[in-house]
Structures are given as C-alpha cells and as structure tokens.
Tab-separated table of C-alpha atoms in Angstrom:
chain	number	residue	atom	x	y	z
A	6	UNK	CA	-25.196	1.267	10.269
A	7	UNK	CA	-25.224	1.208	6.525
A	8	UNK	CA	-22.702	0.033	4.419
A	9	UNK	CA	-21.781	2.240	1.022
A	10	UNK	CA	-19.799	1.390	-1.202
A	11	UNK	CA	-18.583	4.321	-4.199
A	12	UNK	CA	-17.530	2.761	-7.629
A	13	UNK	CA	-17.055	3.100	-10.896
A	14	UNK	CA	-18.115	1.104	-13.649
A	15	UNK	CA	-14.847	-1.352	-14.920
A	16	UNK	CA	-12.606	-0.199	-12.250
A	17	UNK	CA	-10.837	-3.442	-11.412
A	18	UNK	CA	-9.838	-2.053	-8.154
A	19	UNK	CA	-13.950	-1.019	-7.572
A	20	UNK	CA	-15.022	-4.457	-8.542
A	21	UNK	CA	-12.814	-6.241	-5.690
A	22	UNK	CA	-14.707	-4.313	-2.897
A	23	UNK	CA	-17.969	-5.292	-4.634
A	24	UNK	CA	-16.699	-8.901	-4.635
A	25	UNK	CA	-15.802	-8.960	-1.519
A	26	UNK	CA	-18.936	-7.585	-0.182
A	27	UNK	CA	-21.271	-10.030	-2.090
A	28	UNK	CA	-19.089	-13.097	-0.963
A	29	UNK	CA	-19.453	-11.958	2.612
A	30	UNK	CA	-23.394	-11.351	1.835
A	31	UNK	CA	-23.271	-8.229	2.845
A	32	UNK	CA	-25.909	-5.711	2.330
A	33	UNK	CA	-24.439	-1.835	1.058
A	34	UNK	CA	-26.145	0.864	-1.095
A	35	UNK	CA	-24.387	1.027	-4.229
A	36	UNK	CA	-23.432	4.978	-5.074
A	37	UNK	CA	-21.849	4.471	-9.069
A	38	UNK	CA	-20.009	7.385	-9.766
A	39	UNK	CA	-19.894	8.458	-13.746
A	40	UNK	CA	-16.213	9.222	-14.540
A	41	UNK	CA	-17.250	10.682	-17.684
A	42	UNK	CA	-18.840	13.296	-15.905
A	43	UNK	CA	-16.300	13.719	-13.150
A	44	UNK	CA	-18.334	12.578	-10.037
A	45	UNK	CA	-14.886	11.326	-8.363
A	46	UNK	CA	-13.400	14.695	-8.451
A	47	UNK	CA	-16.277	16.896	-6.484
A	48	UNK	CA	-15.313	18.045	-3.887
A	49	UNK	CA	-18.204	16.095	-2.127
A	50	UNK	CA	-16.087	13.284	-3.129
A	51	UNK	CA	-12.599	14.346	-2.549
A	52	UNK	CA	-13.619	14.858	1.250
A	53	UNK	CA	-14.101	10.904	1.450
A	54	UNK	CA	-10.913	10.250	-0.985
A	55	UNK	CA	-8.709	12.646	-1.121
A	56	UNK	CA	-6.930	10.890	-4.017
A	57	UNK	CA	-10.322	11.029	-6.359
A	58	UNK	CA	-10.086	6.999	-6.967
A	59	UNK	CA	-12.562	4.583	-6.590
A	60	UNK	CA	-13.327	2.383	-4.682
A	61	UNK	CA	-14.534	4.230	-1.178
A	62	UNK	CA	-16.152	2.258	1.485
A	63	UNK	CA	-18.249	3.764	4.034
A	64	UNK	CA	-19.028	1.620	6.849
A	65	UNK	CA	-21.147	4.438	9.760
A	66	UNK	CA	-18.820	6.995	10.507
A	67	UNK	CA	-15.996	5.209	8.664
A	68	UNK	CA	-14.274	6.005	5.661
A	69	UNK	CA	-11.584	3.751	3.824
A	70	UNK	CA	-10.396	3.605	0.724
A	71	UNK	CA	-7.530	1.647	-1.193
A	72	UNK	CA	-8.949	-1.912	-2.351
A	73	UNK	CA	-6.520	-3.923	-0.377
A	74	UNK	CA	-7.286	-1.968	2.778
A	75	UNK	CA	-10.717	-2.095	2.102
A	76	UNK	CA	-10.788	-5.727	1.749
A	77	UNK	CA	-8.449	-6.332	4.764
A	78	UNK	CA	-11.222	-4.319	6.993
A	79	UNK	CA	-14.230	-6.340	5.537
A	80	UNK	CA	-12.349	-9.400	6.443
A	81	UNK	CA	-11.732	-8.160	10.087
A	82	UNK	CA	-14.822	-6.449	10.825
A	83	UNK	CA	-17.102	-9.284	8.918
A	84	UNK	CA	-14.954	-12.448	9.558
A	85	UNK	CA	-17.469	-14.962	7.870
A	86	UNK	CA	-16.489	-16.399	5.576
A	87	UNK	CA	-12.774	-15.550	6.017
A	88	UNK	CA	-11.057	-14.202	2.809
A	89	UNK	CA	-7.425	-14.092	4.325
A	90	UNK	CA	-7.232	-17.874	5.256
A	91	UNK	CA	-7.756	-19.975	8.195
A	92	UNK	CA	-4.049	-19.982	8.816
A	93	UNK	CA	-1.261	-17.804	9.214
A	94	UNK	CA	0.464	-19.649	6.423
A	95	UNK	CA	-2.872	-19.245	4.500
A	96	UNK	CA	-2.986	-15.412	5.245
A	97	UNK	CA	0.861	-15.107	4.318
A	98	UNK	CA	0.584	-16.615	0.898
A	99	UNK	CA	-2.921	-15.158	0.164
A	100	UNK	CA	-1.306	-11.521	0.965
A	101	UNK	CA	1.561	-12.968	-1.556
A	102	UNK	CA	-0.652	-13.185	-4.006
A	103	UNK	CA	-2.081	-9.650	-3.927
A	104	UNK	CA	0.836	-8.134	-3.109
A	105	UNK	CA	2.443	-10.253	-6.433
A	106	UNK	CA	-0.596	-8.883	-8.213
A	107	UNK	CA	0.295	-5.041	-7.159
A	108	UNK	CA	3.875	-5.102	-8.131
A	109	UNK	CA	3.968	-7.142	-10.954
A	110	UNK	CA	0.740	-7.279	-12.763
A	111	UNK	CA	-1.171	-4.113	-12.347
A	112	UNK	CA	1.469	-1.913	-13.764
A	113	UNK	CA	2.226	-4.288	-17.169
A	114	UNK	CA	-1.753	-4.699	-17.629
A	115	UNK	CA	-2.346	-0.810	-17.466
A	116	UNK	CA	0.673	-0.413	-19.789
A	117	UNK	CA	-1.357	-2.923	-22.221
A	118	UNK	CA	-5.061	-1.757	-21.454
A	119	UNK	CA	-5.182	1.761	-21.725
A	120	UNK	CA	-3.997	2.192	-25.337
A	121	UNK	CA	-6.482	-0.218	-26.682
A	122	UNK	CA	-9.256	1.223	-24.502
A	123	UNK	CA	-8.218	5.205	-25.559
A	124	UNK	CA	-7.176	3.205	-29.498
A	125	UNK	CA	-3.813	4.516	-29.108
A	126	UNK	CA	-0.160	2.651	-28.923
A	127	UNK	CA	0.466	2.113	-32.430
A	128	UNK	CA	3.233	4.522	-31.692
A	129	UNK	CA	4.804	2.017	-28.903
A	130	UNK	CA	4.084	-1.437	-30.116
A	131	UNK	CA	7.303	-2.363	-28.403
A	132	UNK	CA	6.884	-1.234	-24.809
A	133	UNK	CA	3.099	-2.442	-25.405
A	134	UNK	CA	4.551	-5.869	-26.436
A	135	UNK	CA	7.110	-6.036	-23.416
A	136	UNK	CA	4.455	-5.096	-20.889
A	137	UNK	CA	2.744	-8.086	-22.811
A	138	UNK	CA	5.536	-10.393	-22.289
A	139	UNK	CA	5.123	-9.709	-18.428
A	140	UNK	CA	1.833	-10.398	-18.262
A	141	UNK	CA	2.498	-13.433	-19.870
A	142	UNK	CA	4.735	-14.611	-17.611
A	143	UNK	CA	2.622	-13.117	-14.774
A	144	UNK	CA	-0.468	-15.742	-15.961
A	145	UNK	CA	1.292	-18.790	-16.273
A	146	UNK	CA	2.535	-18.560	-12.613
A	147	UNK	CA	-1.187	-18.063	-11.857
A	148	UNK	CA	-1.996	-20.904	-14.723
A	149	UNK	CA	0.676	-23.237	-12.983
A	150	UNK	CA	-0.405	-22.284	-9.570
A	151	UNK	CA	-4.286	-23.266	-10.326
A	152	UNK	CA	-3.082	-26.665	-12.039
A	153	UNK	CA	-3.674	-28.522	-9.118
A	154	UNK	CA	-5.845	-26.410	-7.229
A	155	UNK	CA	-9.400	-25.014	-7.450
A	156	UNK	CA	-8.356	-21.394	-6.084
A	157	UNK	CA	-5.223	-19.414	-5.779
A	158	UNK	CA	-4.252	-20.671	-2.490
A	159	UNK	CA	-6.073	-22.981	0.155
A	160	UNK	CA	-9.441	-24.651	-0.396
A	161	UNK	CA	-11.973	-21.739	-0.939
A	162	UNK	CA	-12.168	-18.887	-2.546
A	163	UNK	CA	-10.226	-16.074	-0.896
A	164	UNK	CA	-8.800	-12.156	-1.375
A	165	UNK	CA	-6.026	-13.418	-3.043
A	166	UNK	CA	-8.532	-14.685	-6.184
A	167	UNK	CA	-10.734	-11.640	-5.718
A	168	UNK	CA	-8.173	-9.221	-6.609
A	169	UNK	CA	-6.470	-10.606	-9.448
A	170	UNK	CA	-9.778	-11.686	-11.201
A	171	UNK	CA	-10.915	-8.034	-12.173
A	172	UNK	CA	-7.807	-7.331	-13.602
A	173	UNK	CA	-7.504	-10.671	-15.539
A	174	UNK	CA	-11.246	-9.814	-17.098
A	175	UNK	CA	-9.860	-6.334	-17.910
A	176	UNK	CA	-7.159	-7.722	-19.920
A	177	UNK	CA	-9.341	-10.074	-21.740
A	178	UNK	CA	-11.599	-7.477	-22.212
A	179	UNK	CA	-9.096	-5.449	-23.697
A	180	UNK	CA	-7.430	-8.495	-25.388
A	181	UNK	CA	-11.109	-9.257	-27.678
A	182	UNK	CA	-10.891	-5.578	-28.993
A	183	UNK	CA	-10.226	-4.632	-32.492
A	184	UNK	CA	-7.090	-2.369	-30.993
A	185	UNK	CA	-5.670	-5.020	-29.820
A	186	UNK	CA	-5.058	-7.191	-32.862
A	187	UNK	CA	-1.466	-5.002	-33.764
A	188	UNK	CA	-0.230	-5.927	-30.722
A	189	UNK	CA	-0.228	-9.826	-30.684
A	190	UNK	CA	-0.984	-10.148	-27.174
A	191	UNK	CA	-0.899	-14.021	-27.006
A	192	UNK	CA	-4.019	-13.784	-24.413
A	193	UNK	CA	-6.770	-15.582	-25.782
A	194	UNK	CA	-8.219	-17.405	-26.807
A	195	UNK	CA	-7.740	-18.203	-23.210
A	196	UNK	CA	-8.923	-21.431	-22.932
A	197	UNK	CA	-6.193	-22.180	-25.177
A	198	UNK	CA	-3.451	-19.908	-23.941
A	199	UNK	CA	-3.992	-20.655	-20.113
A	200	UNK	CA	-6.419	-23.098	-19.776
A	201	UNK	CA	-6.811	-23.341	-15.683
A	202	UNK	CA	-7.203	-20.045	-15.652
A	203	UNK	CA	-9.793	-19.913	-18.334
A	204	UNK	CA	-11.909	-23.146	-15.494
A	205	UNK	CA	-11.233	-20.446	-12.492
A	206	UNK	CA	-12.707	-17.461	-14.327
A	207	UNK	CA	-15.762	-19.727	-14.643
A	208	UNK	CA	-16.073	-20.459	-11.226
A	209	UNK	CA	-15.918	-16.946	-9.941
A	210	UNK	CA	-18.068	-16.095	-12.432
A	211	UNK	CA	-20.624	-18.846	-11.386
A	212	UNK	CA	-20.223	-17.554	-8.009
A	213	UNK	CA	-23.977	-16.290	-6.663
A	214	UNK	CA	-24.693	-13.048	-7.252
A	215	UNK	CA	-21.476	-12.394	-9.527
A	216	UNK	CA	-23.748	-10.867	-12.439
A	217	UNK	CA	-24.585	-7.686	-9.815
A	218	UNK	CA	-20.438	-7.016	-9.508
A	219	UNK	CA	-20.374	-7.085	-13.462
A	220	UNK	CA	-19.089	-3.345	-14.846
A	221	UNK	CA	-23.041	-2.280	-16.557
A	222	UNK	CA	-21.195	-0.473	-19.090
A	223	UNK	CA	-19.958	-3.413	-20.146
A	224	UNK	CA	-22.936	-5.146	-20.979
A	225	UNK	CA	-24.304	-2.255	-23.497
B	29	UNK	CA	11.780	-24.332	14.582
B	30	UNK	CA	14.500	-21.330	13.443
B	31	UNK	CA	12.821	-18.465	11.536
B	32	UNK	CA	15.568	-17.414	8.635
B	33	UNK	CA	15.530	-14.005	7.004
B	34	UNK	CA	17.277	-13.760	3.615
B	35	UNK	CA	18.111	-9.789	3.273
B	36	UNK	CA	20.490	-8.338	1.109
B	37	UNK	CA	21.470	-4.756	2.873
B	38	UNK	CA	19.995	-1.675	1.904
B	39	UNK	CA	17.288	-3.079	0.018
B	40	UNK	CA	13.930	-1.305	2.274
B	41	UNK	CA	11.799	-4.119	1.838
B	42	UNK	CA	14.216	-6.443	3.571
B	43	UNK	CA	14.260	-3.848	6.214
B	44	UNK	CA	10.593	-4.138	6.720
B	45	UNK	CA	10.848	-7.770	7.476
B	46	UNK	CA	14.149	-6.996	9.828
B	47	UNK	CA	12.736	-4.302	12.110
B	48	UNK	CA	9.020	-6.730	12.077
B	49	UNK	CA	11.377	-9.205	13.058
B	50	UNK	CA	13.069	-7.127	15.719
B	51	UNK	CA	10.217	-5.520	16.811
B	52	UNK	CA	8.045	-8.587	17.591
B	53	UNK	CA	11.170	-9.940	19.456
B	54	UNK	CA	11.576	-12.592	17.454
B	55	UNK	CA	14.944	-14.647	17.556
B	56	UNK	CA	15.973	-15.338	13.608
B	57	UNK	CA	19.076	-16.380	11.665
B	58	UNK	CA	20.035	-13.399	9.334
B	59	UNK	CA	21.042	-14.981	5.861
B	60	UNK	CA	22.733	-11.611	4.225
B	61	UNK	CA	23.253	-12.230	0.217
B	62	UNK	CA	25.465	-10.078	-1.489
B	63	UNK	CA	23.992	-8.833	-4.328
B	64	UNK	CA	26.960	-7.740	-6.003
B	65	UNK	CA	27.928	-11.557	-6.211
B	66	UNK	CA	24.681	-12.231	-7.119
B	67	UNK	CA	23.780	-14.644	-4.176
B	68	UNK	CA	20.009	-13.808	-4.573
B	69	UNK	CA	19.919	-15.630	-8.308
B	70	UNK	CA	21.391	-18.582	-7.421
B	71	UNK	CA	19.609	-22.077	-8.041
B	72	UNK	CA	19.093	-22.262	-4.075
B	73	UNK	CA	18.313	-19.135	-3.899
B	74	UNK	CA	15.605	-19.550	-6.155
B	75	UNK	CA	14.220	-22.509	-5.312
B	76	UNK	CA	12.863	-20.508	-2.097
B	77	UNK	CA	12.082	-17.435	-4.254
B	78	UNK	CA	11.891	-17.856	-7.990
B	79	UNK	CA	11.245	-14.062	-8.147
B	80	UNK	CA	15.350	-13.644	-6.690
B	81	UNK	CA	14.306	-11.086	-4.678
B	82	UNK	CA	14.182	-10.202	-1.364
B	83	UNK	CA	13.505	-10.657	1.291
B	84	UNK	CA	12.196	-14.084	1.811
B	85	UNK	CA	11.375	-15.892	5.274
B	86	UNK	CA	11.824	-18.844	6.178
B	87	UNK	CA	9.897	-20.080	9.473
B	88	UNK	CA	10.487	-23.848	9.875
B	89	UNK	CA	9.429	-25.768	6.412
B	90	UNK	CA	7.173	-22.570	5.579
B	91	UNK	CA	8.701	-20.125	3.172
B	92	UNK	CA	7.151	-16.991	2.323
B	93	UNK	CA	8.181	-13.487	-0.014
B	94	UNK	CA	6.754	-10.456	-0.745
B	95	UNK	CA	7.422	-7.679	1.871
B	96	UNK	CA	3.729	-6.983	3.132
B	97	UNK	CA	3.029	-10.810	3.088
B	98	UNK	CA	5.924	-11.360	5.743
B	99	UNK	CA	4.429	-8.909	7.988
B	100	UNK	CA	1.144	-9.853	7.632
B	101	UNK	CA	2.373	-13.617	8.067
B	102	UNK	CA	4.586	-12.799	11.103
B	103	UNK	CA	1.842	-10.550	13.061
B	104	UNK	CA	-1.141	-13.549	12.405
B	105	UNK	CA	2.048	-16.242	13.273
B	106	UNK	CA	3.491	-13.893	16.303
B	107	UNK	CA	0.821	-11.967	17.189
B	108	UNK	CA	2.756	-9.727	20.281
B	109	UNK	CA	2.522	-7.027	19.811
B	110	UNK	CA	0.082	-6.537	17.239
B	111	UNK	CA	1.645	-4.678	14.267
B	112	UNK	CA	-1.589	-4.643	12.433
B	113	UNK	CA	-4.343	-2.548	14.744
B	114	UNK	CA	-6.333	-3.411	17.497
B	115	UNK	CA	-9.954	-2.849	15.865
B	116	UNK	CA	-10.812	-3.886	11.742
B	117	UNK	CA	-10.745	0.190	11.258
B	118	UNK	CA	-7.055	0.656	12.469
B	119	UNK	CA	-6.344	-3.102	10.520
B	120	UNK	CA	-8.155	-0.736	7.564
B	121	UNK	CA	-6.028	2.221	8.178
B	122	UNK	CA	-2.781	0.144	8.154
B	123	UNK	CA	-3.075	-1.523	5.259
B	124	UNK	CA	-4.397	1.893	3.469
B	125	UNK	CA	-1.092	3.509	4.207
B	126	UNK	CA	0.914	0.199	3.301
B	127	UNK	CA	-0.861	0.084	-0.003
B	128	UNK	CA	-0.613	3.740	-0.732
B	129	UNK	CA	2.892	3.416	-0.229
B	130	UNK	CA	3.395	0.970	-2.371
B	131	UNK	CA	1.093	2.096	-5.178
B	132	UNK	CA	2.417	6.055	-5.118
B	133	UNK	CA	5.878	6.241	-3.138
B	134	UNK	CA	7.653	3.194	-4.248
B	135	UNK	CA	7.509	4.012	-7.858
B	136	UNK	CA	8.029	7.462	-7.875
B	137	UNK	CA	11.550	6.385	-4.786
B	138	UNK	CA	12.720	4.433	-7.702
B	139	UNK	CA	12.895	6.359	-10.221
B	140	UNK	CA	14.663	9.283	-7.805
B	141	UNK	CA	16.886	7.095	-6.480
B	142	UNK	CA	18.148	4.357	-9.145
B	143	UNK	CA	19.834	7.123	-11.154
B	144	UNK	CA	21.218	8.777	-8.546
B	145	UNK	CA	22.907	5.555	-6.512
B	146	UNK	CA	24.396	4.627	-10.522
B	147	UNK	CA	25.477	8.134	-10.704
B	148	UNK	CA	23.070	8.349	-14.192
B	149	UNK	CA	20.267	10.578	-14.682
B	150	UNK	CA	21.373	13.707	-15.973
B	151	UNK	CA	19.914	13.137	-19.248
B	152	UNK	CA	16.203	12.204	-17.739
B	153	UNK	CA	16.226	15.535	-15.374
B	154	UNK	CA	12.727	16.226	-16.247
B	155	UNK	CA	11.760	12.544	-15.583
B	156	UNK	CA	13.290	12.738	-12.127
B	157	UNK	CA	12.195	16.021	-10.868
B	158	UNK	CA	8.787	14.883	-12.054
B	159	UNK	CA	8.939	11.804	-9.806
B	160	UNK	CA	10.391	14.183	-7.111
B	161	UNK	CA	7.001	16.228	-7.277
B	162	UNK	CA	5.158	13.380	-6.503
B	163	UNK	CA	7.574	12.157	-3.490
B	164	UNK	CA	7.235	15.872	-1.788
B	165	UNK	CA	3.202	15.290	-2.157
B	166	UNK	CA	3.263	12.018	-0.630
B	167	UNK	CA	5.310	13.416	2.034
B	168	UNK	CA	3.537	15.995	2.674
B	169	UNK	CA	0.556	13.808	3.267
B	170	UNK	CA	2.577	11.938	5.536
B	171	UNK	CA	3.592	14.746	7.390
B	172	UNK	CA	0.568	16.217	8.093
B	173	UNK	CA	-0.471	12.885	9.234
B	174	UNK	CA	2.279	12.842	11.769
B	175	UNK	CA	1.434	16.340	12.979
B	176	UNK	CA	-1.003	15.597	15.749
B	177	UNK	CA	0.257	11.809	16.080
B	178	UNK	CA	3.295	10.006	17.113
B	179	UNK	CA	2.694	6.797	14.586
B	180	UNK	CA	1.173	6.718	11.469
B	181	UNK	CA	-1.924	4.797	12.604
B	182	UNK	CA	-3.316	4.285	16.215
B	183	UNK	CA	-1.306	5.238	19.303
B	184	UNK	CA	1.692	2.534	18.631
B	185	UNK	CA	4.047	1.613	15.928
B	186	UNK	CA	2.432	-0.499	13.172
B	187	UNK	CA	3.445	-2.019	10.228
B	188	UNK	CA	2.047	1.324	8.472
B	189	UNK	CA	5.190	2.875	10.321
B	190	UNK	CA	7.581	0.059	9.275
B	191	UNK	CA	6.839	-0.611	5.512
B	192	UNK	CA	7.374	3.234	5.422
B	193	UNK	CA	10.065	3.843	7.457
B	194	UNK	CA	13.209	2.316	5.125
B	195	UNK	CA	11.918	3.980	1.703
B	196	UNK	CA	12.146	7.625	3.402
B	197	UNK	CA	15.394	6.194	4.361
B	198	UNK	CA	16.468	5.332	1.444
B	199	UNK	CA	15.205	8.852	-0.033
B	200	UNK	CA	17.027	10.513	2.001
B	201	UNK	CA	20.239	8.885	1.826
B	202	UNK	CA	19.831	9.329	-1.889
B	203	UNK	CA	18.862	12.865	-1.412
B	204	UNK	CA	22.232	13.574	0.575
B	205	UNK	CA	24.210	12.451	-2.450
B	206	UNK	CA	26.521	14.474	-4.257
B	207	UNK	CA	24.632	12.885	-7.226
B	208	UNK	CA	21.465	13.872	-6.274
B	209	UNK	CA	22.305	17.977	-6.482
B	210	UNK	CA	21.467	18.551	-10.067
B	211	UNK	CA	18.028	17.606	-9.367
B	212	UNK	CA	16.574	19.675	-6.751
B	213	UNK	CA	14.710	17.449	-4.980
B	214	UNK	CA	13.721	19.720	-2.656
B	215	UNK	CA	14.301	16.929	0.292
B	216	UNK	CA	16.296	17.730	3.093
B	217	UNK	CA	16.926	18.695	5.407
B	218	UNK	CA	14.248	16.717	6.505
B	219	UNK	CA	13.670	18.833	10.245
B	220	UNK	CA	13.344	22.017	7.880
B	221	UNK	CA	10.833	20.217	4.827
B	222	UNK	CA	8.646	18.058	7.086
B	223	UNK	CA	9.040	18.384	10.660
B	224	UNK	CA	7.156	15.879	11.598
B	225	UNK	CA	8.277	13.076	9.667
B	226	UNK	CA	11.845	14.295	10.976
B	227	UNK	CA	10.509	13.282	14.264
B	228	UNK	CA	9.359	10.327	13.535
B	229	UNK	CA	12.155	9.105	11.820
B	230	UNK	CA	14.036	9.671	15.088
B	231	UNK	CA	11.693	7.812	17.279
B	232	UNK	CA	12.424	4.476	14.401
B	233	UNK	CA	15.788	5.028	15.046
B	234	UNK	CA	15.490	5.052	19.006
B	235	UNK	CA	13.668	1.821	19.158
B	236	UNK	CA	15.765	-1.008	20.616
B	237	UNK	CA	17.640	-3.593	18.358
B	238	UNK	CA	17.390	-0.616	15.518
B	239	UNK	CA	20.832	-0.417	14.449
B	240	UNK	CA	20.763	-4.632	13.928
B	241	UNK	CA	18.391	-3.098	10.970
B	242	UNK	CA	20.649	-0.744	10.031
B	243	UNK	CA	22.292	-1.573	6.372
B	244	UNK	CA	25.562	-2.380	6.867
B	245	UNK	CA	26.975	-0.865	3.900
B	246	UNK	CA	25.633	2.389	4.757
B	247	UNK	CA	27.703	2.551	7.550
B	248	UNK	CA	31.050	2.529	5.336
C-alpha cells in the first residue's frame, strides 16, 4: 500500500516527515499543498487533519498526523534503520531531545521567524530580542552537545537530529534576511556563532537525497 | 539498581512519570523537592537536570528528564505492560495525542491556571478566557474521543491516557477555585461539560497505587 505524505513547502514540522522517509528509503507520493491558496483548509483536507496543519501521512487506510507521531510510527512500522536508538537509554535521550526541541525551541523560534518572514516586529524588538536570547541559549546546548559527537545523541543519525534541523535552517533562513538586521539576532554567521552546529548542518545536508526534502520555494 | 524519581507535588508532568512508574509496577525511591525552598535549583539538583525542572529519573547511573522521554524510556526499559501500543499505528496514535497535548493544551493550561493559583489575572481577563476557548475545544475533542472508548487509544490505558490525565487535573482543580470565578471558564462540573472525560477521569483515579500519585498538597 502506498505511502503519501501531505506538505507544505518550509514547514519545519513537514520537512521532518520527509526526512524521515528518505532516511528510511522509503518510497511515498508527494501531495504539496499551496498554503497561499488554502489547500490545508478544504474540507478534503480537514477530513485527514482535522487541525488543517501539515504534515499528514497516509500509510493504506491509515491516517496520522503530528510530526513526532508521525515519525514515532515510521520508526515502528519501518524499523530499518532505527531513528529512536538501539537502546532504551538511546530512545530516552533521543525523545529528550525532541521533546527539549518542542518546549523550548519551537515557541522562541516562531516568536523570532514570523515577523521577519510577514516584515513586521519593529514594534516588539524587545520580546523579539528575548525570544532571541532563548534561542541562543537553546543552540549552544545543541553546540556543546555536538562538541564531541557527530549527531545529537548515539552514533548515527537519529529523530532527535531530524527534528531540530528544520527548525535550525528556518532560523537561519530567517536570520540572512534584510528584516532581520534590527533585531541583532547573534545567529550567524554560524560558523562563527556555533561552529559544531554549523559541521552538523553539513552533514545532514550531505545526507543522500537531502536536496528532494529542500522547501522548492526556497530555491526561487 | 534503584530507579529514583525526583517530583515536586502538583507539578503534572511529575505525575506522568509517577503513575508510569506505578502503573508498570515498578519499585522506585520518591525524591519529593519542595519547590517553595527551592530544592529543584540547587547545584545537585542541577547537576542531574540543568533545566531545574522536573521530573527527572534516575535508573541506576542513567539519568533522564523531559516528561515524554521518561515514559518513552521506562516502556522500551520496562516493557510490561506496554504503555505505548501494541501495533506502529496505536504507537502513532499515542504519541499524536501526547504531542497534541503538549503543543495545544499545555500552553493554553498555563496560562488559565498560573493566574489563578497566584490569585492574579484580573487585569488579563480577555487573555485568559481566550486561552479558556481553546481548553473547552481541546476538550471537547477529547471527549468525543472518549465517547465510544474507555482509553484514549486502543483498548488499555496508554501513556496517551497518562500524559493527559494530571493537566485536566490540574484544570480542574484550578477551575474549582474561588479565583477562577471571574473568568468563566466554562469547566465544571466536569460530569455536566464532558461526560465522558468525567468518566474517564474516574477510571485514573480507580487504578491501584493511584492515590501514591496523588499531590500531597492537594490533599490539605
């Protein structure tokens, strides 16, 4: 049965399913929904997710959505290679990490994205900057974490480095804009700023097949 | 080797970890920090969690935080009975609910109940019956869930049920508040506003070792 996977284009959340399915080698038909024209939010849509988010994976008969869950299923149903460690220990720290990422980074990075995506926040420089701050601290756990170690935990590449990955590019995406430059982030250039982290967004990027997860819009 | 469970009481993400605990059967030592004396920042403290949250396990030398990454830890660890499905869809399904959970309710919990448990809030009414909105449509979801099922997922308890469980817990016992009356929230009592999770909350409560759960300061 075929594997589908709806997604939007830059959706950090979308591009973690997509990972995750291209690490596994996993075939899927790709359905990109256009946000600028709404296609989450028919009710064709809303039937498989309720909430109108992307990503949605469709597996048969199955629908999931929620990129966590959705990576937690892969993992289960399609065990090789395993993205939630070899370990219990492995699994515990690797769900650590995402869960780390979910309470602690998503939140300050959407605080700092959005306005320089929709070139607003020159009214709230301050909250911009504190979410900032956060973030800050948030990457040089990650930077101090990856000092001594290829990937976020154990000795391959696992969920743990597939979900915080999208959102790191989205913040360096949003970090290189003109927007940005009021706020100060302190982001990049981050080869300078966090400079393991800078050598492990290479490596996923080198990663086979990582050009078909890139967001298209962003290439234009 | 001893597992050890740092808690402080009341907090619902230390409950998860206590009623995993208690529902796997496992024998632990309970390490109960007071928060008021501010046991959970000490340098000991956080040298096992530099976050100074909780809760945090310890099992043997291994030391793990994050909520959802002790459950996951304990189930792969202690896997009797499984707390995380049977099949990869049910594993999917879990970790759905556990994710939306923590990505709508938690949030929108907080902001209800902070100000009403520091007796603030009447100047952010707006802000608070706005975040009330949003807990009624999550419960509502999980109501209807529980209409035609005992548990949240599959025919047993999961950790779905359990990372759930403590924040309508903590809802409600906010909701009951004398503080919480100039806000409406449109709550309790539960049996009347959601039926269903009313009866689920009562099946929690009837499991055995439940009241070792129970925050003690609740019961003053």
């Amino acid at each position: 049965m075929a594997i589908e996977l709806y997604w939007g284009s830059g959706s950090p959340f979308a591009w973690r399913a997509m990972l995750t399915l291209e690490v596994k080698g996993l075939k899927y038909e790709s359905k990109l929904l256009e946000f600028a024209k709404g296609e989450h939010k028919t009710p064709a849509y809303l039937q498989l997710n309720p909430r109108g988010k992307v990503p949605t994976l469709k597996d048969g008969d199955f629908v999931l959505y929620e990129s966590a869950a959705i990576m937690a299923y892969l993992d289960r149903k399609y065990p090789d290679p395993p993205l939630f460690g070899k370990t219990a220990e492995e699994a515990g720290l690797i769900w650590r990490a995402i869960c780390e990422c979910e309470s602690y980074f998503v939140s300050a990075g959407d605080k700092v994205v959005r306005p320089i995506f929709f070139g607003k926040g020159l009214d709230q420089v301050d909250e911009i900057q504190q979410a900032a701050r956060t973030i800050r601290e948030e990457l040089k756990r990650l930077d101090e974490r990856l000092a001594d170690s290829s990937w976020l935990v154990g000795k391959e590449i696992s969920a743990a480095d597939i979900s915080v990955f999208p959102l790191v590019q989205l913040l360096l995406r949003a970090a290189s804009k003109e927007a940005a430059q009021p706020f100060n982030l302190g982001l990049i250039p981050l080869a300078q700023t966090y400079p393991n982290i800078a050598r492990w967004v290479k490596q996923i990027e080198a990663l086979p097949n990582y050009q078909r997860t890139y967001p298209p819009h962003w290439r234009q």
